[in-house]
XYZ file of C-alpha atoms in Angstrom:
389
model
C -71.321 45.640 -74.195
C -70.755 42.253 -75.774
C -70.110 39.566 -73.197
C -67.450 37.935 -75.390
C -65.544 41.182 -76.061
C -62.673 39.918 -73.862
C -62.833 36.276 -74.918
C -64.838 33.133 -74.368
C -64.931 29.994 -72.258
C -64.015 26.854 -74.188
C -64.913 23.323 -73.126
C -61.974 21.003 -72.519
C -62.231 17.188 -72.293
C -65.620 15.553 -71.814
C -67.839 13.771 -69.351
C -66.828 13.965 -65.708
C -63.421 15.332 -66.686
C -64.882 18.298 -68.579
C -63.966 21.864 -67.615
C -63.974 25.274 -69.286
C -60.831 27.308 -69.888
C -60.867 30.966 -70.904
C -59.538 32.002 -74.328
C -58.820 35.757 -74.314
C -59.481 37.868 -77.404
C -56.593 39.647 -79.126
C -55.648 43.164 -78.098
C -56.719 45.877 -78.663
C -60.345 45.281 -77.645
C -63.160 45.510 -80.170
C -65.051 47.800 -79.920
C -62.137 50.056 -78.985
C -61.603 51.438 -75.477
C -64.022 54.269 -74.704
C -61.993 57.247 -73.492
C -64.510 59.320 -71.533
C -63.929 62.414 -69.399
C -63.196 60.342 -66.271
C -60.488 58.321 -67.985
C -59.040 61.464 -69.593
C -58.763 63.127 -66.192
C -57.067 60.070 -64.718
C -54.550 60.054 -67.575
C -53.747 63.749 -67.085
C -53.188 63.216 -63.347
C -51.027 60.146 -63.948
C -48.773 61.845 -66.507
C -48.433 64.912 -64.286
C -47.204 62.820 -61.359
C -44.838 60.820 -63.592
C -43.270 64.074 -64.806
C -42.732 65.206 -61.208
C -41.242 61.812 -60.318
C -38.785 62.012 -63.208
C -37.813 65.533 -62.128
C -37.308 64.344 -58.550
C -35.075 61.539 -59.750
C -32.761 64.115 -61.331
C -32.197 65.717 -57.915
C -31.558 62.603 -55.845
C -27.801 62.586 -55.055
C -27.465 58.854 -55.585
C -30.304 57.789 -57.880
C -28.904 54.270 -58.341
C -29.016 53.749 -54.582
C -32.569 55.065 -54.353
C -33.669 52.780 -57.175
C -31.923 49.819 -55.545
C -33.801 50.439 -52.276
C -37.077 50.877 -54.129
C -36.546 47.684 -56.117
C -36.055 45.809 -52.842
C -39.268 47.252 -51.426
C -41.158 46.414 -54.623
C -39.804 42.861 -54.593
C -41.035 42.436 -51.040
C -44.493 43.864 -51.756
C -44.952 41.882 -54.968
C -43.935 38.692 -53.158
C -46.272 39.509 -50.246
C -49.193 39.672 -52.693
C -48.417 36.018 -53.440
C -48.423 35.162 -49.721
C -44.712 35.430 -48.931
C -44.171 36.086 -45.219
C -41.094 38.324 -45.049
C -40.374 41.818 -43.744
C -38.147 44.684 -44.803
C -35.862 43.908 -41.855
C -35.487 40.341 -43.172
C -34.348 41.654 -46.546
C -31.807 44.048 -45.018
C -30.411 41.486 -42.572
C -26.581 41.682 -42.867
C -26.331 37.929 -42.230
C -28.948 37.068 -44.826
C -26.658 34.684 -46.727
C -26.262 32.548 -43.603
C -29.952 32.362 -42.768
C -32.083 29.743 -44.486
C -35.471 31.362 -45.002
C -37.511 30.352 -48.030
C -39.689 33.460 -47.849
C -36.666 35.741 -47.877
C -35.043 33.691 -50.671
C -38.141 34.315 -52.817
C -37.769 38.065 -52.370
C -34.009 38.042 -53.007
C -34.610 36.196 -56.275
C -37.226 38.764 -57.265
C -34.684 41.528 -56.668
C -32.180 39.670 -58.863
C -34.823 39.093 -61.551
C -35.834 42.759 -61.573
C -32.268 44.014 -61.920
C -31.565 41.396 -64.580
C -34.620 42.317 -66.642
C -33.943 46.062 -66.503
C -30.348 45.562 -67.638
C -31.450 43.112 -70.346
C -33.686 45.805 -71.872
C -30.470 47.453 -73.097
C -29.801 44.544 -75.446
C -33.190 42.905 -76.006
C -36.678 44.268 -76.764
C -39.540 43.435 -74.440
C -40.370 39.968 -75.740
C -41.077 36.392 -74.706
C -37.365 35.598 -74.582
C -36.732 38.359 -72.040
C -39.667 37.182 -69.922
C -38.408 33.591 -70.022
C -34.910 34.616 -68.942
C -36.354 36.750 -66.152
C -38.587 33.887 -65.009
C -35.571 31.580 -64.842
C -33.771 34.010 -62.515
C -36.932 34.405 -60.428
C -37.489 30.709 -59.726
C -34.019 29.170 -59.859
C -32.911 27.636 -56.577
C -36.031 28.566 -54.594
C -39.570 27.332 -54.073
C -41.004 26.869 -57.530
C -37.786 25.532 -59.042
C -39.726 22.379 -59.862
C -42.182 24.553 -61.823
C -39.946 24.745 -64.920
C -37.995 28.007 -64.435
C -37.458 29.749 -67.766
C -40.141 27.740 -69.566
C -43.732 28.427 -70.527
C -46.105 25.839 -69.160
C -46.777 22.650 -71.044
C -49.856 21.670 -69.038
C -53.115 23.198 -67.900
C -52.979 25.355 -64.776
C -55.666 27.087 -62.736
C -56.108 29.750 -60.066
C -57.803 29.105 -56.745
C -57.293 28.925 -53.014
C -55.079 26.406 -51.228
C -56.173 22.882 -52.049
C -58.374 23.915 -54.968
C -58.801 21.608 -57.953
C -59.583 22.341 -61.571
C -63.227 21.726 -60.637
C -63.221 24.314 -57.836
C -60.853 26.802 -59.479
C -61.655 30.494 -59.452
C -60.197 30.891 -62.937
C -58.823 28.508 -65.592
C -56.439 30.088 -68.159
C -56.308 28.990 -71.810
C -55.120 25.532 -72.804
C -51.480 25.188 -73.863
C -52.038 25.433 -77.617
C -54.171 28.560 -77.380
C -51.807 29.969 -74.725
C -48.943 29.843 -77.233
C -51.034 31.653 -79.841
C -52.196 34.264 -77.333
C -48.614 34.893 -76.160
C -47.464 35.406 -79.736
C -50.266 37.914 -80.301
C -49.433 39.709 -77.045
C -45.749 39.998 -77.981
C -46.730 41.595 -81.307
C -49.087 43.986 -79.533
C -46.398 45.021 -77.030
C -44.025 45.892 -79.854
C -46.540 47.625 -82.136
C -46.280 51.401 -81.912
C -49.171 53.794 -82.222
C -52.800 53.275 -81.363
C -53.730 53.674 -77.725
C -52.000 55.809 -75.108
C -49.127 53.910 -73.469
C -50.699 53.941 -69.988
C -53.915 52.454 -71.339
C -51.872 49.987 -73.344
C -49.861 48.703 -70.365
C -53.093 48.317 -68.387
C -54.339 46.036 -71.153
C -51.006 44.215 -71.468
C -50.852 43.459 -67.740
C -54.427 42.185 -67.757
C -53.762 40.030 -70.834
C -50.585 38.523 -69.416
C -52.305 37.556 -66.159
C -55.230 36.138 -68.126
C -52.938 34.010 -70.313
C -51.056 32.893 -67.175
C -48.196 31.324 -69.181
C -46.081 29.958 -66.312
C -46.727 27.225 -63.755
C -45.562 29.659 -61.062
C -44.466 33.292 -60.856
C -47.109 34.778 -63.184
C -48.123 37.555 -60.800
C -44.568 38.658 -60.080
C -43.480 38.603 -63.726
C -46.714 40.338 -64.744
C -46.137 43.184 -62.291
C -42.507 43.504 -63.374
C -43.738 43.691 -66.969
C -45.387 47.026 -66.088
C -42.164 48.861 -65.265
C -40.286 47.192 -68.130
C -42.859 48.429 -70.642
C -42.912 51.972 -69.250
C -39.105 52.086 -69.365
C -38.920 50.755 -72.916
C -41.515 53.259 -74.136
C -39.685 56.030 -72.221
C -42.829 56.911 -70.287
C -40.525 56.910 -67.253
C -36.778 57.572 -67.256
C -35.849 55.546 -64.170
C -37.284 52.334 -62.689
C -38.743 54.110 -59.672
C -42.448 53.451 -60.299
C -43.936 50.210 -58.995
C -47.587 49.330 -58.478
C -47.338 46.510 -55.951
C -48.104 48.738 -52.934
C -51.330 49.903 -54.602
C -52.216 46.396 -55.758
C -51.478 44.911 -52.338
C -53.664 47.533 -50.640
C -56.453 46.811 -53.148
C -55.771 43.121 -53.652
C -59.390 41.919 -53.726
C -60.432 44.706 -56.072
C -57.368 43.978 -58.236
C -58.495 40.400 -58.855
C -62.207 41.247 -59.032
C -61.710 43.893 -61.717
C -59.719 41.528 -63.934
C -62.445 38.916 -63.434
C -65.042 41.499 -64.464
C -63.249 42.000 -67.784
C -63.415 38.282 -68.545
C -67.036 37.977 -67.471
C -68.529 41.107 -69.050
C -65.924 42.529 -71.440
C -65.739 45.749 -69.411
C -62.132 46.773 -70.031
C -62.836 50.395 -69.173
C -63.387 49.835 -65.445
C -60.111 47.886 -65.279
C -58.150 50.557 -67.167
C -59.435 53.303 -64.848
C -58.501 51.267 -61.773
C -55.025 50.584 -63.185
C -54.283 54.189 -64.173
C -55.445 55.371 -60.758
C -52.808 52.954 -59.481
C -50.151 54.659 -61.624
C -51.107 57.997 -60.069
C -51.182 56.703 -56.476
C -47.899 54.819 -56.914
C -46.222 57.854 -58.458
C -47.341 60.051 -55.575
C -46.014 57.487 -53.095
C -42.637 57.328 -54.867
C -42.337 61.129 -54.823
C -43.126 61.287 -51.110
C -40.612 58.519 -50.396
C -37.932 60.296 -52.441
C -38.589 63.603 -50.657
C -38.393 61.972 -47.235
C -35.164 60.125 -48.049
C -33.556 63.279 -49.465
C -34.579 65.273 -46.378
C -33.273 62.552 -44.042
C -29.962 62.370 -45.900
C -29.481 66.136 -45.816
C -30.355 66.285 -42.116
C -27.840 63.592 -41.220
C -25.090 65.157 -43.328
C -25.702 68.527 -41.671
C -25.370 66.896 -38.243
C -22.097 65.299 -39.298
C -20.776 68.635 -40.549
C -21.732 70.275 -37.259
C -19.613 67.835 -35.252
C -16.039 68.818 -34.484
C -14.443 65.690 -35.914
C -10.872 65.439 -37.160
C -10.540 65.285 -40.924
C -9.787 61.560 -40.815
C -12.724 60.788 -38.511
C -15.053 62.885 -40.678
C -13.989 60.979 -43.794
C -14.621 57.660 -42.028
C -18.055 58.814 -40.850
C -19.034 59.853 -44.377
C -17.818 56.518 -45.724
C -19.812 54.547 -43.152
C -22.859 56.766 -43.701
C -22.766 55.991 -47.414
C -22.680 52.305 -46.530
C -25.697 52.760 -44.229
C -27.775 54.131 -47.083
C -27.155 50.933 -49.019
C -27.275 48.630 -45.963
C -29.612 50.141 -43.343
C -29.068 47.197 -40.980
C -25.396 46.487 -40.329
C -23.079 44.195 -38.419
C -19.741 45.788 -37.541
C -17.466 42.961 -38.722
C -19.128 42.660 -42.131
C -19.209 46.430 -42.568
C -15.496 46.668 -41.762
C -14.703 43.958 -44.306
C -16.884 45.528 -47.026
C -15.321 48.964 -46.494
C -11.748 47.671 -46.044
C -11.556 49.329 -42.628
C -10.502 47.896 -39.288
C -13.115 46.524 -36.913
C -12.239 49.148 -34.288
C -12.505 52.000 -36.793
C -16.013 50.966 -37.795
C -16.980 50.283 -34.164
C -15.937 53.832 -33.249
C -17.934 55.288 -36.144
C -20.979 53.247 -35.160
C -20.693 54.500 -31.559
C -20.685 58.067 -32.848
C -23.745 57.373 -35.005
C -25.433 55.902 -31.927
C -24.706 59.092 -30.014
C -26.175 61.133 -32.874
C -29.305 58.983 -32.838
C -28.731 57.712 -36.369
C -28.177 54.064 -35.374
C -29.837 51.884 -32.761
C -28.569 48.589 -31.363
C -30.710 45.632 -32.436
C -28.924 42.816 -30.597
C -26.002 42.548 -28.160
C -24.068 39.465 -29.224
C -20.509 40.563 -28.417
C -18.624 41.095 -31.697
C -21.699 40.342 -33.812
C -23.711 43.348 -32.698
C -26.325 44.436 -35.234
C -27.395 48.061 -35.635
C -30.352 49.580 -37.464
C -30.745 52.893 -39.305
C -34.325 53.141 -38.056
C -35.372 56.454 -39.605
C -34.356 55.225 -43.055
C -36.111 51.877 -42.679
C -39.210 53.590 -41.308
C -39.596 55.592 -44.526
C -39.277 52.499 -46.713
C -41.362 50.257 -44.458
C -44.721 51.875 -45.284
C -47.053 49.270 -46.780
C -44.743 46.296 -46.161
C -46.050 45.428 -42.703
C -47.354 41.879 -42.401
C -50.978 41.460 -41.424
C -51.752 38.653 -38.972
C -53.314 35.712 -40.789
C-alpha cells in the first residue's frame, strides 16, 4: 500500500519556524477501496439494523419527541468527546435558562445547531454554506465565539493536548490555501452520485473533513453532525435517529488512532471497517433505546388507565405525562405556566405521579420543588456518565 495514498506532509516556513502540515489526497482513494468479505459482512449487518431502526421509528407514537430526546443525548455525547463536563440532568434542568454554565451552554448550542442543520437540508444541499451556517449556530454566544463562528479558518491550526504548540502537535492540518482547495473537492465528492456504497462514502467523508479541519473550533462536532446529515440527504435513513457519538466516545482513542493510521500508511480500509461497525453498534443502541422508551410509555399509560380518576383528572394527568416525556425533569410553577394550568392543578397531578412511582422529588425548596422522571432519564443516560478525570 502506497504510503502517500491518503496524502503527504508538506514543509511550511523554514529554519527554526519550519513545520510539516498534511495535505490530504482527493476522494475517492486511489487505488480504490478494497471491499473484502469482512467489509461486505459489516455492510450487510449495518444495513439490516438501519432497516429495523426505520421500521421502529414508524411505530413510535411521537417520533418527533423521540428524535428530540435523542438529539439532546447526541449533543451531550459529542460535546463530551471534546471534554465538555455536563450531564443529562444538566441538560434537562427546568431552570437551565437561569443557570450560567458554560459546559451546558455548549451542549444547548449543539442541540440548536443540529436542529437547524436538519431543517436546512429541506432548502439547501449538503454543502459548505450549510456547514458554515451550522457552525455559526454552534459557536455563537458560547466558548469559541472568538474562533470566528460561521467562517472557515484563515490561519494554521493544529491538534494536540492542552498547552501544545505547533512543534509538539499530534497533527497539523493543511495550510489555508490547500484547505480551501481540499474543501472544494470534498463538497464535489459529497454531491457526486454513484461510485462507492453510501456507508463507505460517509466513512471517507467524515475522515476527510476531520483531516482538513477547516474551523478554528468545533471541527469534531460539525464532523460528527455531517454523518447524520449525509445519511438523511441520501435517504439511507428516514429519520435523524442514528448518531455515532456514543460509539466514538466509547472508542475515543481508537477513533483518533485509526484516522491517524490512514494519514500515516494510506490504510483507508481499516478505518472504513471501524466506522461501519460503529453504524451497526449505534443502530442497535438506538433500537434498544426506542424499544425501552415505548415499553415505558405503554406501562405508564396502562397504570393511568387503571386508576379510578375522574374524566377531568385523567385528562390533566395525560397532559402532564405528555409534558414529562418532553421535559423529564420538571418544576411545578414552570410546568403550570407551559401547560396553561393552575399551580395547584399541576401540583396535584405531580403528587399522583409520585404515588404511582413515576416521579421522584429532587429538591424541597418550597414552591420551586423539582421532580425527576427517573425511569425515562435512566434509559437515555446510558453512555453519558462522566468519568472522573
